[in-house]
PDB file of C-alpha atoms in Angstrom:
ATOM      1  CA  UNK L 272     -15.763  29.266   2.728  1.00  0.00           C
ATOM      2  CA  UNK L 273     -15.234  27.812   6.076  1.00  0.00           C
ATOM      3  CA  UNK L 274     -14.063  24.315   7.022  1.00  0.00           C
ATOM      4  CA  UNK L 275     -17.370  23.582   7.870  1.00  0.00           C
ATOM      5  CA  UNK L 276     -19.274  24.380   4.851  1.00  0.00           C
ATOM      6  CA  UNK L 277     -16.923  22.146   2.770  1.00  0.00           C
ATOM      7  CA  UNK L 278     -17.741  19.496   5.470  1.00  0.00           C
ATOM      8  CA  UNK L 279     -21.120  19.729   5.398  1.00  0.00           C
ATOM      9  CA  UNK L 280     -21.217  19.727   0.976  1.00  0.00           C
ATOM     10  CA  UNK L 281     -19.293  16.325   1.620  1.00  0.00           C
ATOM     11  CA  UNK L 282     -21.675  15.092   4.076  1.00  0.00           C
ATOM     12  CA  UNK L 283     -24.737  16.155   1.415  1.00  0.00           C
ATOM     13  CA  UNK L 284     -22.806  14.985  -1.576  1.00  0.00           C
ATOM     14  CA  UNK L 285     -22.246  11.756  -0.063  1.00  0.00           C
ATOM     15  CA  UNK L 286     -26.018  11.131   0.874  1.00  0.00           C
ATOM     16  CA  UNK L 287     -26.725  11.708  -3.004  1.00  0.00           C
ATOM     17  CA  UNK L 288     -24.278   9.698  -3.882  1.00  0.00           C
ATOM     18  CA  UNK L 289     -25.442   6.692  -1.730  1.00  0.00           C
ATOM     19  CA  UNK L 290     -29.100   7.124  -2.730  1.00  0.00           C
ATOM     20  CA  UNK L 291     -28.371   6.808  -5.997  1.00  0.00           C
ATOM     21  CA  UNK L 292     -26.434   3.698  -5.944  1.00  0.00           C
ATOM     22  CA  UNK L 293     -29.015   1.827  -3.873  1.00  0.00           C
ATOM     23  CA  UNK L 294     -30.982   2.750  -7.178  1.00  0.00           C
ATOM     24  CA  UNK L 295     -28.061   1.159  -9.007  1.00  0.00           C
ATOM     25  CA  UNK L 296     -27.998  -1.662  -7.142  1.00  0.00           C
ATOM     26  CA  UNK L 297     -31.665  -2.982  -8.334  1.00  0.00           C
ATOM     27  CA  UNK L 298     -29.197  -4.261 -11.475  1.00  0.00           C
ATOM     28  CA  UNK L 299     -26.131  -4.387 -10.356  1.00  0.00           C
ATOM     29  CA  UNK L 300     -23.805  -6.025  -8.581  1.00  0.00           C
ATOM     30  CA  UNK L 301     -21.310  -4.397  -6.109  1.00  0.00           C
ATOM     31  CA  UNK L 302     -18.188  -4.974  -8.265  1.00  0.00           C
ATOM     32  CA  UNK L 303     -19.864  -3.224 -10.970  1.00  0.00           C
ATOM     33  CA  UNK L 304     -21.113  -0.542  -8.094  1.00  0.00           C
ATOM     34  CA  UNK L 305     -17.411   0.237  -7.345  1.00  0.00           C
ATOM     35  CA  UNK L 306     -16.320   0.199 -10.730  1.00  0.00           C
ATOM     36  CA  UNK L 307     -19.467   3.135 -11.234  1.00  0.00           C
ATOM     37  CA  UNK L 308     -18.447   4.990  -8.084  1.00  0.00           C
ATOM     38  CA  UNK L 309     -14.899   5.692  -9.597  1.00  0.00           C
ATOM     39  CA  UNK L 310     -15.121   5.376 -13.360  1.00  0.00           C
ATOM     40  CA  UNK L 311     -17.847   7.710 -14.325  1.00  0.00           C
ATOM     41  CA  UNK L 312     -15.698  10.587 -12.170  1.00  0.00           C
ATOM     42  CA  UNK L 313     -12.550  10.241 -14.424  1.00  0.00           C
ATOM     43  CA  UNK L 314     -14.185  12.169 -17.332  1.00  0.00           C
ATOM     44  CA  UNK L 315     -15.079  15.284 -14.596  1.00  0.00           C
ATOM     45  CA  UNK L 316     -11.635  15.292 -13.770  1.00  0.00           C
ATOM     46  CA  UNK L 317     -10.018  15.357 -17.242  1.00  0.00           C
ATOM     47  CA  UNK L 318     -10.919  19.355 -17.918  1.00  0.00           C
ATOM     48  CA  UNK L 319      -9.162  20.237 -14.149  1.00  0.00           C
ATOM     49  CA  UNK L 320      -5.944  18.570 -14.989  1.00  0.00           C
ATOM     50  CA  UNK L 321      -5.097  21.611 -17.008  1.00  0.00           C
ATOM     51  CA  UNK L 322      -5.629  23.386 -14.270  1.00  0.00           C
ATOM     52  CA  UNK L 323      -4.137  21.757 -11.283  1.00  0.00           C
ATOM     53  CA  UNK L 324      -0.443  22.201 -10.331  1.00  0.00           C
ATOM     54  CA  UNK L 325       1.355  19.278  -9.022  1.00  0.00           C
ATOM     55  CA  UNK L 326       2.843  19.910  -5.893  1.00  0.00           C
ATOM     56  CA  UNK L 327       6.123  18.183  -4.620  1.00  0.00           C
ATOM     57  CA  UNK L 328       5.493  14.947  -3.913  1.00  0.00           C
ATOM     58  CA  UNK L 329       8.048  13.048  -0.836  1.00  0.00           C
ATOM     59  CA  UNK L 330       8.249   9.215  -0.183  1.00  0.00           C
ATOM     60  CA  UNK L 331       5.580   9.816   2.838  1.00  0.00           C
ATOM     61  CA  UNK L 332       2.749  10.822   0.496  1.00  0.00           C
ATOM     62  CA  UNK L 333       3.295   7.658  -1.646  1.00  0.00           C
ATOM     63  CA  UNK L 334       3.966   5.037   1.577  1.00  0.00           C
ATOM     64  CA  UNK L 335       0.396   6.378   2.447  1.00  0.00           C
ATOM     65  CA  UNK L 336      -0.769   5.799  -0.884  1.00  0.00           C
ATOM     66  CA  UNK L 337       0.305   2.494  -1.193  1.00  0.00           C
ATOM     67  CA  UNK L 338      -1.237   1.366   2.679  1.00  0.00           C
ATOM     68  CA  UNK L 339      -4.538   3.570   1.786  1.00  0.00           C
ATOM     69  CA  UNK L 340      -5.678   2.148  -1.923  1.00  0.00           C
ATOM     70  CA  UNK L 341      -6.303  -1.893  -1.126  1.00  0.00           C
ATOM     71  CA  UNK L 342      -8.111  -0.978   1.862  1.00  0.00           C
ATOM     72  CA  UNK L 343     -10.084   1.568   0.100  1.00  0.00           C
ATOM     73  CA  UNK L 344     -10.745  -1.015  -2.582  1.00  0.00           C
ATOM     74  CA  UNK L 345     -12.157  -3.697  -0.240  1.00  0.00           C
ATOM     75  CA  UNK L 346     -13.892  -1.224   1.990  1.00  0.00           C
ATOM     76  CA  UNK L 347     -15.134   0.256  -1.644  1.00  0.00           C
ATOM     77  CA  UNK L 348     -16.947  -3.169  -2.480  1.00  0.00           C
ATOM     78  CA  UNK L 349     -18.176  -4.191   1.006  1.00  0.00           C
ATOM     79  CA  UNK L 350     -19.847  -0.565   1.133  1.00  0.00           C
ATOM     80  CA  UNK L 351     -21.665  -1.229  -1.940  1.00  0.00           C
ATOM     81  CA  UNK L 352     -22.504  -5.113  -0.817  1.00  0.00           C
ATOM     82  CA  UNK L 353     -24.085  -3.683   2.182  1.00  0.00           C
ATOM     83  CA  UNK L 354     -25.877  -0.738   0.339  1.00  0.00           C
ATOM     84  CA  UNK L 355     -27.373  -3.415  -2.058  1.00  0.00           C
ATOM     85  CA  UNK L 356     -28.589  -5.978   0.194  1.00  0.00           C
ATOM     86  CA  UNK L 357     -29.978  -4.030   3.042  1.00  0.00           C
ATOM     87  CA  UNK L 358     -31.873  -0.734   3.324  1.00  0.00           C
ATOM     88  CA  UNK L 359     -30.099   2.040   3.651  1.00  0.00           C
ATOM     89  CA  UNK L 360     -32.133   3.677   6.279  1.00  0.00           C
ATOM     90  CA  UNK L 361     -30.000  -0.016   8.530  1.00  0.00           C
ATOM     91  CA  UNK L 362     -26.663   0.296   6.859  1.00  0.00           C
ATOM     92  CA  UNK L 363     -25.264   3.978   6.800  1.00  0.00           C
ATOM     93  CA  UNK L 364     -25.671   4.707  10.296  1.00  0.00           C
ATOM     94  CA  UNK L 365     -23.433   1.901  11.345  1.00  0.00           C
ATOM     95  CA  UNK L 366     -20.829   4.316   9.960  1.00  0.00           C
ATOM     96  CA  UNK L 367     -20.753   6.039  13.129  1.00  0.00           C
ATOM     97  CA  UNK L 368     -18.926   3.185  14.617  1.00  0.00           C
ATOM     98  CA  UNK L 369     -15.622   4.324  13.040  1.00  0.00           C
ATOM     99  CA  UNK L 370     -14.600   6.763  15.826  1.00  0.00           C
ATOM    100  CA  UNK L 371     -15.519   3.858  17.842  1.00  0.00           C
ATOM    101  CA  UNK L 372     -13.679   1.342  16.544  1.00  0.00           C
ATOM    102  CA  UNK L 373     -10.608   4.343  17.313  1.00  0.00           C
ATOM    103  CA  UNK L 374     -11.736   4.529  20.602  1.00  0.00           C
ATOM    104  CA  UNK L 375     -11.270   0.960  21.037  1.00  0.00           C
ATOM    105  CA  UNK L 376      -8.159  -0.108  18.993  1.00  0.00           C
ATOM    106  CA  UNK L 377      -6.227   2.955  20.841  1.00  0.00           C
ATOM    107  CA  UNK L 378      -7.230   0.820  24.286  1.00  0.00           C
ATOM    108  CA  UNK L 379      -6.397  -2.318  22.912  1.00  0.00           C
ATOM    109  CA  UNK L 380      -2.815  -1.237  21.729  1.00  0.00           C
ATOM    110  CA  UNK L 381      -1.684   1.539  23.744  1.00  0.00           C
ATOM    111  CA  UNK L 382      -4.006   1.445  26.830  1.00  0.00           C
ATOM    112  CA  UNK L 383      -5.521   4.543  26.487  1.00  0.00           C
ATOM    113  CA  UNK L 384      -8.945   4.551  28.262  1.00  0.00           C
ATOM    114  CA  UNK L 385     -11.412   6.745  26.772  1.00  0.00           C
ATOM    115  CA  UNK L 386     -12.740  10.105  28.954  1.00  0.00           C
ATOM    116  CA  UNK L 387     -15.974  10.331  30.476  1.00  0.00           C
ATOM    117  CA  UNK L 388     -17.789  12.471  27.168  1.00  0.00           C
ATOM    118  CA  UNK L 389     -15.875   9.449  25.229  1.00  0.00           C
ATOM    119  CA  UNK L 390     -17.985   6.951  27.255  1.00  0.00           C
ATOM    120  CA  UNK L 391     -20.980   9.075  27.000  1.00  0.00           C
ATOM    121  CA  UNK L 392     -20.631   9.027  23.049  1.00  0.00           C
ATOM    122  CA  UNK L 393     -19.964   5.062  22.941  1.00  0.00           C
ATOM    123  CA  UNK L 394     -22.934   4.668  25.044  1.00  0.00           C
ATOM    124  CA  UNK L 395     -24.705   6.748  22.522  1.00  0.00           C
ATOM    125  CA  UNK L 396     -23.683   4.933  19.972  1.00  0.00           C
ATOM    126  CA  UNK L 397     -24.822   1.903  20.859  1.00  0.00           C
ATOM    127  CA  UNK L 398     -28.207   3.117  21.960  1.00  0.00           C
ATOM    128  CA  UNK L 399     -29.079   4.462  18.599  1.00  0.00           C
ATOM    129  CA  UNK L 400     -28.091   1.381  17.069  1.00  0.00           C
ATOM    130  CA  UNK L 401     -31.379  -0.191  19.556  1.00  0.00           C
ATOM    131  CA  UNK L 402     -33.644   2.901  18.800  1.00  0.00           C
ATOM    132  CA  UNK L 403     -32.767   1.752  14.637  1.00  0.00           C
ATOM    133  CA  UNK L 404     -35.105  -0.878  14.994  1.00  0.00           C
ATOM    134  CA  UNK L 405     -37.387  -0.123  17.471  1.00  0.00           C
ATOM    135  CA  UNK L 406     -40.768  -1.127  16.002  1.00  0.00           C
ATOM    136  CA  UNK L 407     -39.797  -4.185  17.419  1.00  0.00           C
ATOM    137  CA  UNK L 408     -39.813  -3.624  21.112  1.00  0.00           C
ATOM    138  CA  UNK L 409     -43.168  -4.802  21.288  1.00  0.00           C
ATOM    139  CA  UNK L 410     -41.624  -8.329  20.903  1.00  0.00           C
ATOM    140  CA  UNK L 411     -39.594  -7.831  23.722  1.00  0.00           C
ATOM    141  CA  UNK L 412     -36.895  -5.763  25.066  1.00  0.00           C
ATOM    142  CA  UNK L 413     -33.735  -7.035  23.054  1.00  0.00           C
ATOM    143  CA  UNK L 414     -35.830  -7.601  19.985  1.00  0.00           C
ATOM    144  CA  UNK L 415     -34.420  -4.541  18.199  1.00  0.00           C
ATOM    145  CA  UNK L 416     -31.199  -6.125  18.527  1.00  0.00           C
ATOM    146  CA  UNK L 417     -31.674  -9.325  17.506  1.00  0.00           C
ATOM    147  CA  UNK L 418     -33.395  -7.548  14.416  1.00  0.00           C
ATOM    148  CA  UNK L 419     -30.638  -6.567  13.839  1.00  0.00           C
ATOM    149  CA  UNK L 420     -28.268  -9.854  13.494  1.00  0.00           C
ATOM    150  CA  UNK L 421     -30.514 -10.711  10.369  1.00  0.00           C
ATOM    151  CA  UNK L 422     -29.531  -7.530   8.204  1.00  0.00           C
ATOM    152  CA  UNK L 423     -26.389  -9.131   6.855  1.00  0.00           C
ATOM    153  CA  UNK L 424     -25.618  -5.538   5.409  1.00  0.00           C
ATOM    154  CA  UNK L 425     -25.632  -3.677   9.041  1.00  0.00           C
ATOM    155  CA  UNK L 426     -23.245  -6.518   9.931  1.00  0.00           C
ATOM    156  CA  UNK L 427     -20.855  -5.887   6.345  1.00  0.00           C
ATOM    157  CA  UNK L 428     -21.174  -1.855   7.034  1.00  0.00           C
ATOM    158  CA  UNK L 429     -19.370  -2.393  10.783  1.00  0.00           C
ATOM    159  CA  UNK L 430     -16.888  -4.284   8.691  1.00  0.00           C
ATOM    160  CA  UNK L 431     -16.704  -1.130   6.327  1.00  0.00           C
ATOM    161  CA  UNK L 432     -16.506   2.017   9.810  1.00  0.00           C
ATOM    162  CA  UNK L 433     -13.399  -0.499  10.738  1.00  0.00           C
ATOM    163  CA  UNK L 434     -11.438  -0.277   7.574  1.00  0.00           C
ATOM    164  CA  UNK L 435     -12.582   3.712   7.530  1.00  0.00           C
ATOM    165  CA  UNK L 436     -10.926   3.987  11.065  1.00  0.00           C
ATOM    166  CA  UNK L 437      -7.788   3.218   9.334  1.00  0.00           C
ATOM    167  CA  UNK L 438      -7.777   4.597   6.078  1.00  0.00           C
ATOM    168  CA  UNK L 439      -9.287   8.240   7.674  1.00  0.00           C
ATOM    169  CA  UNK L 440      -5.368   8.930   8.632  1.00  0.00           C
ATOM    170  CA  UNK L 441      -3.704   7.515   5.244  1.00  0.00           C
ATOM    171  CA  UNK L 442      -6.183   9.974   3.822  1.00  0.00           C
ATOM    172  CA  UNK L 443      -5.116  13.396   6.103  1.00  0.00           C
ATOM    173  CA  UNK L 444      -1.177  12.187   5.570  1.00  0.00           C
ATOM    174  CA  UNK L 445      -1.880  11.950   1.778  1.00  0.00           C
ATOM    175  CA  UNK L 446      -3.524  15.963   1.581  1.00  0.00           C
ATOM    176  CA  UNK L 447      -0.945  17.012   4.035  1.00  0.00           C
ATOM    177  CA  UNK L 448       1.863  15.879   1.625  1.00  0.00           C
ATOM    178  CA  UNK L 449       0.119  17.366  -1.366  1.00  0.00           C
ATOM    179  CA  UNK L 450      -2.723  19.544  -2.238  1.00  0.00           C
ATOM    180  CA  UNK L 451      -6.616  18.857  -1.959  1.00  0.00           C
ATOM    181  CA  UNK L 452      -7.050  19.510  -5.500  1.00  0.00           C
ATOM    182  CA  UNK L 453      -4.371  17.406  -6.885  1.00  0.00           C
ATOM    183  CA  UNK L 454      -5.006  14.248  -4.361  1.00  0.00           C
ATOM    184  CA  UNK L 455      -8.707  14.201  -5.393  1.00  0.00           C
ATOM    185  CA  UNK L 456      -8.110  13.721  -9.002  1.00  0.00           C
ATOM    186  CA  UNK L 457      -5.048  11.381  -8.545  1.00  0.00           C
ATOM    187  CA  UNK L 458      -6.010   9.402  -5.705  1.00  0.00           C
ATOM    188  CA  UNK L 459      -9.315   8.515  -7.548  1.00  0.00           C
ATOM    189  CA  UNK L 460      -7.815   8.062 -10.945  1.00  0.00           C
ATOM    190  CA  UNK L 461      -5.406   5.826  -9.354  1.00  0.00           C
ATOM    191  CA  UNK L 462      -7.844   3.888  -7.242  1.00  0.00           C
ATOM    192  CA  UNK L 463      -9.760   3.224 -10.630  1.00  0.00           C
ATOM    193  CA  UNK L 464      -6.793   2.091 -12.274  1.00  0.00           C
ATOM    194  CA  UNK L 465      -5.822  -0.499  -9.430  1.00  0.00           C
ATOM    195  CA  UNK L 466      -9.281  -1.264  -8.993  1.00  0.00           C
ATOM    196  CA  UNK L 467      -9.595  -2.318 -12.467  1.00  0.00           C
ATOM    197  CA  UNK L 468      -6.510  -3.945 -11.990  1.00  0.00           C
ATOM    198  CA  UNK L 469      -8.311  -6.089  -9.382  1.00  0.00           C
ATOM    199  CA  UNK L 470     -10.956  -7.060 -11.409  1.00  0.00           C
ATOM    200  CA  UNK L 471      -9.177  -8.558 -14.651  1.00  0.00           C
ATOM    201  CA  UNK L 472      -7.089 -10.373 -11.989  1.00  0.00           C
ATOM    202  CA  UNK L 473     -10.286 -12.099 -10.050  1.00  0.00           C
ATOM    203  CA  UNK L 474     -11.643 -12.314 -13.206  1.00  0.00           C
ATOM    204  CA  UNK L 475     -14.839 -10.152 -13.035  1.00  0.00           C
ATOM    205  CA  UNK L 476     -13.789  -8.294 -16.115  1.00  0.00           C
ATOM    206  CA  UNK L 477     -17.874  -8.295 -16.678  1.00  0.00           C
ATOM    207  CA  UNK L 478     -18.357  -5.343 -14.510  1.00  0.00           C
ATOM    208  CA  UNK L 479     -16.214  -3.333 -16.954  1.00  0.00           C
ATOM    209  CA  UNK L 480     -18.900  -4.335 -19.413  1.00  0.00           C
ATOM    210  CA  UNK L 481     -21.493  -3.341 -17.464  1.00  0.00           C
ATOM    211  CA  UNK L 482     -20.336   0.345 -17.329  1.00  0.00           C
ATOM    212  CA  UNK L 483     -22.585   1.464 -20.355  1.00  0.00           C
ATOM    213  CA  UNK L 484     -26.052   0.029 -18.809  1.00  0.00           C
ATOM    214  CA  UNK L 485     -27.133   3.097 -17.515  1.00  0.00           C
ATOM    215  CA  UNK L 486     -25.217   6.434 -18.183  1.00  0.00           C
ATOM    216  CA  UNK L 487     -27.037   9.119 -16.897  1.00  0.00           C
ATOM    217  CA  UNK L 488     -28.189   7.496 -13.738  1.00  0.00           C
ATOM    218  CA  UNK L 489     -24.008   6.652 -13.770  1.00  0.00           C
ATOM    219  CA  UNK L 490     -22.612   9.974 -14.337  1.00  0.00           C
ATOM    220  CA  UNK L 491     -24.406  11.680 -12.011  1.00  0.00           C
ATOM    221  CA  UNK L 492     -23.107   9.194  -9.743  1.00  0.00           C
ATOM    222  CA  UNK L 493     -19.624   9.958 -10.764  1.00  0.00           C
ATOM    223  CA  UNK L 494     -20.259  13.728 -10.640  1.00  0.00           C
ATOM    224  CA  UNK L 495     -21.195  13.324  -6.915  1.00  0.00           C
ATOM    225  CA  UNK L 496     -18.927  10.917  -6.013  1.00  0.00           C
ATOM    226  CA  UNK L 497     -16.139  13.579  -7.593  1.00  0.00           C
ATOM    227  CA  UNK L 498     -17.597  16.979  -5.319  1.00  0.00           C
ATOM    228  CA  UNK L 499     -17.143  14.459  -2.594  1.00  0.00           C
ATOM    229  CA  UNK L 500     -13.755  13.736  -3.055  1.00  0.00           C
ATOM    230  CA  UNK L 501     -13.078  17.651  -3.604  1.00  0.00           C
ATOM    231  CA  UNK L 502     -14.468  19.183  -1.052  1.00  0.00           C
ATOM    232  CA  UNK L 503     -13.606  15.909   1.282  1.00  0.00           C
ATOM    233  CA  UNK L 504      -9.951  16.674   0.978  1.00  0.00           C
ATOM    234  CA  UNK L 505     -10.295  21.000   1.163  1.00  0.00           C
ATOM    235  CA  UNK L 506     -11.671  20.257   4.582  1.00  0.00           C
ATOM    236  CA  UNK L 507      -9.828  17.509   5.903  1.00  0.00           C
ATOM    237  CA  UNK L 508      -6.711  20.302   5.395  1.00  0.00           C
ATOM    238  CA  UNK L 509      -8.464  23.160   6.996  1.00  0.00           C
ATOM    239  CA  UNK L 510      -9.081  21.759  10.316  1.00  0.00           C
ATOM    240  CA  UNK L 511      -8.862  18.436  12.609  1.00  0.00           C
ATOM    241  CA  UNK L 512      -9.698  15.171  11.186  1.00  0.00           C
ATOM    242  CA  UNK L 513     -12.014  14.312  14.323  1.00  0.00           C
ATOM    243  CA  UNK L 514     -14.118  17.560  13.334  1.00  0.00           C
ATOM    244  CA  UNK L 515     -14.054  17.310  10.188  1.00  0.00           C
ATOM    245  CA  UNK L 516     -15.405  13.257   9.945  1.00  0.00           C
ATOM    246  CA  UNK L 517     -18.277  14.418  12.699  1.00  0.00           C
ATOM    247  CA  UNK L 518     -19.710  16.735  10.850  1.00  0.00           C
ATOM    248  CA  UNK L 519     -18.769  14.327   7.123  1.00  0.00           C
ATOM    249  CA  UNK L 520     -21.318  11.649   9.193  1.00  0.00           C
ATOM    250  CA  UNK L 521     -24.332  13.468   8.921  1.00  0.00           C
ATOM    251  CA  UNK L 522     -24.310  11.957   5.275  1.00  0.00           C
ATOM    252  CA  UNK L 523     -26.199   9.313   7.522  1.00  0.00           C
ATOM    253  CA  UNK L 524     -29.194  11.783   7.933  1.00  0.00           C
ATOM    254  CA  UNK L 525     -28.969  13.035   4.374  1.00  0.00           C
ATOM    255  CA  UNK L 526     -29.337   9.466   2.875  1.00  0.00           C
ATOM    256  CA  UNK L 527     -32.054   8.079   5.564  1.00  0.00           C
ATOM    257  CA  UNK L 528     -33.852  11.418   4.295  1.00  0.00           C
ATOM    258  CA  UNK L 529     -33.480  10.968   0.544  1.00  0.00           C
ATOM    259  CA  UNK L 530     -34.199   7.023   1.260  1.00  0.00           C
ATOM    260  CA  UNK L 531     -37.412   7.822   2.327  1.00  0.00           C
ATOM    261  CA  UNK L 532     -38.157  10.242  -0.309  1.00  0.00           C
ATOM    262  CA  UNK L 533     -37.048   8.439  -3.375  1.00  0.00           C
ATOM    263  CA  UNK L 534     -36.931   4.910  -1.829  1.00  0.00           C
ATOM    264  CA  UNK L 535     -39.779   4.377  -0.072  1.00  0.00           C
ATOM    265  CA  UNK L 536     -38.388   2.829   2.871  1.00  0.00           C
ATOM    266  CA  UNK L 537     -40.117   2.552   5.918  1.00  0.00           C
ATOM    267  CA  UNK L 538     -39.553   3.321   9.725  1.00  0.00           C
ATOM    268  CA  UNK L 539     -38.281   6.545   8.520  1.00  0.00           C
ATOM    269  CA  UNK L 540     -39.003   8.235  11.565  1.00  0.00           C
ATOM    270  CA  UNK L 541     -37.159   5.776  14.298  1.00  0.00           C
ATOM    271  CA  UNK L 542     -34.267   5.508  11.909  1.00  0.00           C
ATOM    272  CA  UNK L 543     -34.068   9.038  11.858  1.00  0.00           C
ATOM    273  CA  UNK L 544     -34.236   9.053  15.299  1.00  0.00           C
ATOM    274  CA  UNK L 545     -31.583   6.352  15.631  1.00  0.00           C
ATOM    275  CA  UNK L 546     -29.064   7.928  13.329  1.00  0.00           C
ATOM    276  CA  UNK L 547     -29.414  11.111  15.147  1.00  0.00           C
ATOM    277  CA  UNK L 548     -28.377   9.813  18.664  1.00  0.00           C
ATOM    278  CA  UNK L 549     -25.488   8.109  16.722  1.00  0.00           C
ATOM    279  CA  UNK L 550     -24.302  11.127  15.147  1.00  0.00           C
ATOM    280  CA  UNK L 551     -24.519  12.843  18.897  1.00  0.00           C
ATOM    281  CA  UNK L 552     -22.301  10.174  20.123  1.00  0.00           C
ATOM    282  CA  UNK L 553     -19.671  10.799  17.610  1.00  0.00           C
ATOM    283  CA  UNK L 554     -19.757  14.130  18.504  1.00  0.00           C
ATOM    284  CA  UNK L 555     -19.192  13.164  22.645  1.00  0.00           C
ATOM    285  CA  UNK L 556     -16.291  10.991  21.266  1.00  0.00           C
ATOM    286  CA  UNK L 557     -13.917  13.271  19.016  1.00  0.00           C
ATOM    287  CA  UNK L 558     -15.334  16.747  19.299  1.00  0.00           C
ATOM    288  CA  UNK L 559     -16.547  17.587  22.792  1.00  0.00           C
TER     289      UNK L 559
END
């Protein structure tokens, strides 16, 4: 298979995966949500560890560890917040800000101005974030954006593309250092460890109680959530990271699909049509 197919499973995985915690979410909390997300994948993972060879690990691979897991865990929980309080259809496409947010922090600290197709794909950006809620036009010009200020979960998500911007290179250092199939089922056995860590410290042990509510609808969350990580790492080490996360974002589409489908959520069409243009503008920034 080609870099690109693997990209693409991640990007369809990942919509699945989303959809069904929004389901989740009707009962849960987004502690418990995390806690799902990486739990219910350590049982897939127990028949390939007598499989997978563990490749020589250096001081690099575990520096990047270290850096990568506590953001993963708050950007972890501030994903699912914003998955549970607003609809998806808002939230996920604000995930195109993350080559953004790139774009900008590399001006802010080392002065480098983005190109002209890097202008073109902010620009993008930014006008697919209007077209996201443009039923409400009719109210006036900025009225799509000022729609937007009262979705506190589009607002949590931009949080949540920030964090990614960072954690996207811990994640390509990590694979380099290793092996895809070795850093998927360590990295997310030792995020769930940490992460569980977390929660007997803050005291919201009750989300570990909360694992056995609903196990299918659980599992298959962890199954996804586990191709994910797979075939997220194979690509990641097959070709550039900026290619690789442009084509992981069409998750976006995948999820505003399947939200409309199995959700019921309206304005499919204009979200579509939002996320789209987004999903271009990515594409101006790191690919073209």
């Amino acid at each position: 298979m080609q870099w690109y197919h693997y990209a693409f499973l991640t990007a369809f995985t990942l919509g699945v995966v989303d959809t069904l915690v929004k389901k989740a979410a009707e009962k849960n909390d987004e502690y418990t949500l995390t806690l799902v997300r990486l739990a219910y994948a350590l049982p897939f993972i127990i028949p390939f560890l007598f499989f997978i060879k563990i490749p020589p690990l250096d001081s690099t691979f575990f520096t990047a560890t270290a850096f990568a897991i506590p953001i993963d865990i708050l950007a972890l929980i501030l994903y699912q917040r914003a998955i549970k309080i607003s609809p998806l259809s808002l939230t996920l496409p604000f995930l195109s800000f993350t080559p953004v947010f790139v774009v900008l922090t590399s001006f802010v600290l080392l002065r480098e101005m983005p190109d002209k197709n890097g202008l073109v794909g902010i620009a993008l950006v930014f006008f697919g974030v209007y077209l996201l809620n443009i039923h409400d036009i009719y109210r006036g010009f900025l009225e799509p954006l000022k729609s937007l200020k009262k979705e506190k979960g589009a607002r949590t998500m931009l949080i949540v593309a920030f964090l990614f911007s960072i954690n996207i290179n811990f994640g390509k250092i990590m694979a380099i250092h290793s092996s895809p199939d070795f850093l998927a089922t360590f990295y997310i056995t030792a995020l769930t460890i940490s992460y569980v860590l977390y929660l007997i410290a803050t005291g919201k042990t009750y989300a570990i109680k909360k694992l056995k509510n609903s196990p299918f609808l659980f599992s298959m969350i962890g199954l996804f959530g586990l191709i994910h990580f797979f075939t997220h790492f194979i690509a990641v080490t097959m070709t550039d990271l900026a290619s690789m996360i442009s084509v992981k974002r069409t998750s976006i589409l995948f999820s505003i699909i399947f939200a409309a489908i199995f959700l019921k959520e309206f304005h499919f069409t204009e979200r579509l049509i939002g996320a789209a243009v987004m999903i271009v503008g990515v594409w101006f920034i790191i690919v073209l």
